[in-house]
Amino acid sequence: MTALAHVPTAGGSPAPPPPVRRGRGRLLPYLLLLPGAAWLLVFFALPLLQLAAASLYDPAGSLSTGYAMTWAVGNYPDALQAYWPQFLRSFLYSAIALVFALLMGYPLAYAIAQKAGRWKNLLLVAVVAPMFTSFLVRTLAWKTILSDNGALVGLLRDVHLLGPDGRLLATPVAVVLGLTYNFLPFLVLPLYASLERLDPRLLEAASDLYASPLRAFGKVTLPLSMPGLIAGTLLFFIPATGDYINAELLGTPNEYMIGNVIDSAFLVRLDYPQGAALSFLLMAAILAIVFVYLRRAGTEEVL
C-alpha cells in the first residue's frame, strides 16, 4: 500500500502521502503525565483531603473513642485564639532569618558567580556540602557552638558584648541563627543561577554611562537577579516558617513556633482536629503571603 501511494500520477507528480493518524500522538503527552499525576494524587491530594476532614472532626473525640465528623468549623478560630503568639513568632523569626540570609547569601552568590573563577565549583560544593548531613545533626552542632561553655560565648563575654552570665543558647537569637544557617543554601543556589547568567558587559556599559557601582547594582544587577531572588526567598521562608527542630533544640518553650505546637498536637496530645486545623491555618497564611509577595515582586520587576 505504501509503495502504491507514491506511484507518480499521469501528470508526472507523485501521489500525496496518506494522512497521518494523530490521535495516539496527541495522547502521548498526557500518558507521560500519568505517573506523576498518580503520585501527587495518592501521596499529596488524598492526604490533604484527609487532613481537611480531620480538621472538622468533633474536638471531644479521641483515638480510643473515635472521632465523629461534625463539621466543627469552630476548630479553626479556637486553634487560632489559643496559639496566635506561636503563629506570629513563626513569621517573625522566619522574616528576621531571611534578612540575615539575604545579607550573607546575596554577596556570597554574587562572588561565586562573578568573581570566583576557577574556584567556583569548589565554593558551590562548600555551600551544598552541609546538606549532605542530617538536618538534626547540623542543628545539634549549633547547640554545641552556642553552648554557655563554648568558645563563641566566651569570646563575646571577653569583648563585653555579653554579660558575665549572658548566653546565646535557649534564646531567640539561637533559633534565628539556626534557621539562617540551615536554610541558607536554599537562598544561595537560585541566586547563583541568576547571577551566573549576568553579562559583565552590562555592568561595563553602566560604568561607561557614569553610573556609580551602587546605581549600577540597583539598575542592572538587582533587576536581572530578581527571578533567583524571588525563588530563593520563597524556598527559604516557607520551610523556615513551618520548622520546629531549631526551636526545639536551640530554644525553650518561650521560643516555640507553630510547628512545635502542631508536632505536639499530633504526637503528644493526640488532638488531631486541632493539629489539622493549625496545619491548614499555617498553609493558608503562607499562601496568602506568597500570593501578595509574588504580585508585589512581579509589579516591581515590570516597573
Coordinates of N, CA, C and O in Angstrom, one line a residue, residues 101 105 108-109 124-132 135 138 178-192 228 231-233 235-236:
A101 N 19.9 36.1 56.1 CA 20.3 35.2 54.9 C 20.6 36.0 53.7 O 21.5 35.7 52.9
G105 N 23.8 35.8 51.9 CA 23.7 35.0 50.8 C 23.9 35.7 49.5 O 24.4 35.2 48.5
L108 N 27.5 36.4 48.8 CA 28.2 35.1 48.5 C 27.8 34.5 47.1 O 28.7 34.1 46.4
A109 N 26.5 34.6 46.8 CA 26.1 34.1 45.4 C 26.8 35.0 44.3 O 27.2 34.4 43.3
L124 N 30.8 26.2 45.4 CA 29.5 25.7 45.3 C 29.4 24.4 46.1 O 28.4 24.2 46.8
V125 N 30.4 23.6 46.1 CA 30.4 22.4 46.9 C 30.4 22.7 48.4 O 29.7 22.1 49.2
A126 N 31.1 23.8 48.8 CA 31.2 24.2 50.2 C 29.8 24.7 50.6 O 29.4 24.5 51.8
V127 N 29.0 25.3 49.7 CA 27.7 25.8 50.1 C 26.7 24.6 50.2 O 25.9 24.5 51.2
V128 N 26.9 23.6 49.4 CA 25.9 22.4 49.4 C 26.3 21.4 50.3 O 25.5 20.6 50.8
A129 N 27.6 21.3 50.7 CA 28.1 20.1 51.5 C 27.4 19.9 52.8 O 27.1 18.8 53.2
P130 N 27.1 21.0 53.5 CA 26.3 20.8 54.8 C 25.0 20.0 54.6 O 24.6 19.3 55.6
M131 N 24.4 20.1 53.5 CA 23.1 19.4 53.2 C 23.3 17.9 53.1 O 22.3 17.2 53.0
F132 N 24.6 17.5 52.9 CA 24.8 16.0 52.8 C 24.7 15.4 54.2 O 24.6 14.1 54.3
F135 N 19.8 17.1 58.9 CA 19.3 18.3 59.4 C 19.4 18.4 61.0 O 19.8 19.4 61.6
R138 N 23.1 18.8 62.0 CA 23.6 20.2 61.9 C 23.0 21.1 63.0 O 23.8 22.0 63.5
G178 N 20.0 29.4 63.9 CA 19.8 28.1 63.4 C 19.0 28.1 62.1 O 19.3 27.4 61.2
L179 N 17.9 28.8 62.1 CA 17.1 28.9 60.8 C 17.9 29.5 59.7 O 17.9 29.0 58.5
T180 N 18.7 30.5 60.0 CA 19.5 31.2 58.9 C 20.5 30.2 58.3 O 20.7 30.0 57.1
Y181 N 21.2 29.5 59.2 CA 22.2 28.5 58.8 C 21.6 27.3 58.0 O 22.1 27.0 56.9
N182 N 20.6 26.7 58.5 CA 20.0 25.5 57.9 C 19.4 25.7 56.6 O 19.4 24.8 55.7
F183 N 18.8 26.9 56.4 CA 18.1 27.1 55.1 C 18.8 28.1 54.2 O 18.3 28.4 53.1
L184 N 20.0 28.5 54.5 CA 20.8 29.4 53.7 C 21.1 28.9 52.3 O 20.9 29.6 51.3
P185 N 21.4 27.6 52.1 CA 21.7 27.1 50.7 C 20.5 27.2 49.8 O 20.6 27.4 48.6
F186 N 19.2 27.1 50.3 CA 18.1 27.3 49.5 C 17.9 28.7 48.9 O 17.2 28.9 47.9
L187 N 18.6 29.6 49.5 CA 18.6 31.0 49.0 C 19.7 31.2 48.1 O 19.6 31.9 47.1
V188 N 20.9 30.7 48.4 CA 22.1 31.0 47.7 C 22.0 30.3 46.3 O 22.4 31.0 45.3
L189 N 21.6 29.1 46.2 CA 21.6 28.4 44.9 C 20.8 29.1 43.8 O 21.3 29.2 42.7
P190 N 19.5 29.4 44.0 CA 18.8 30.1 43.0 C 19.4 31.5 42.7 O 19.4 31.9 41.5
L191 N 19.9 32.2 43.7 CA 20.5 33.5 43.4 C 21.8 33.3 42.5 O 22.0 34.0 41.5
Y192 N 22.6 32.2 42.8 CA 23.7 31.9 42.0 C 23.3 31.7 40.5 O 24.0 32.1 39.6
G228 N 15.9 34.8 40.5 CA 16.6 33.9 41.5 C 16.3 34.4 42.9 O 16.2 33.6 43.9
A231 N 12.7 33.3 43.9 CA 12.7 31.9 44.1 C 13.4 31.5 45.4 O 13.0 30.7 46.2
G232 N 14.6 32.2 45.6 CA 15.4 31.9 46.8 C 14.7 32.3 48.1 O 14.7 31.6 49.1
T233 N 14.0 33.5 48.1 CA 13.3 33.9 49.3 C 12.2 33.0 49.6 O 11.9 32.7 50.8
L235 N 11.9 29.7 48.8 CA 12.5 28.4 49.2 C 13.0 28.5 50.6 O 13.1 27.5 51.3
F236 N 13.4 29.7 51.0 CA 13.9 29.9 52.4 C 12.8 30.1 53.4 O 12.7 29.4 54.4

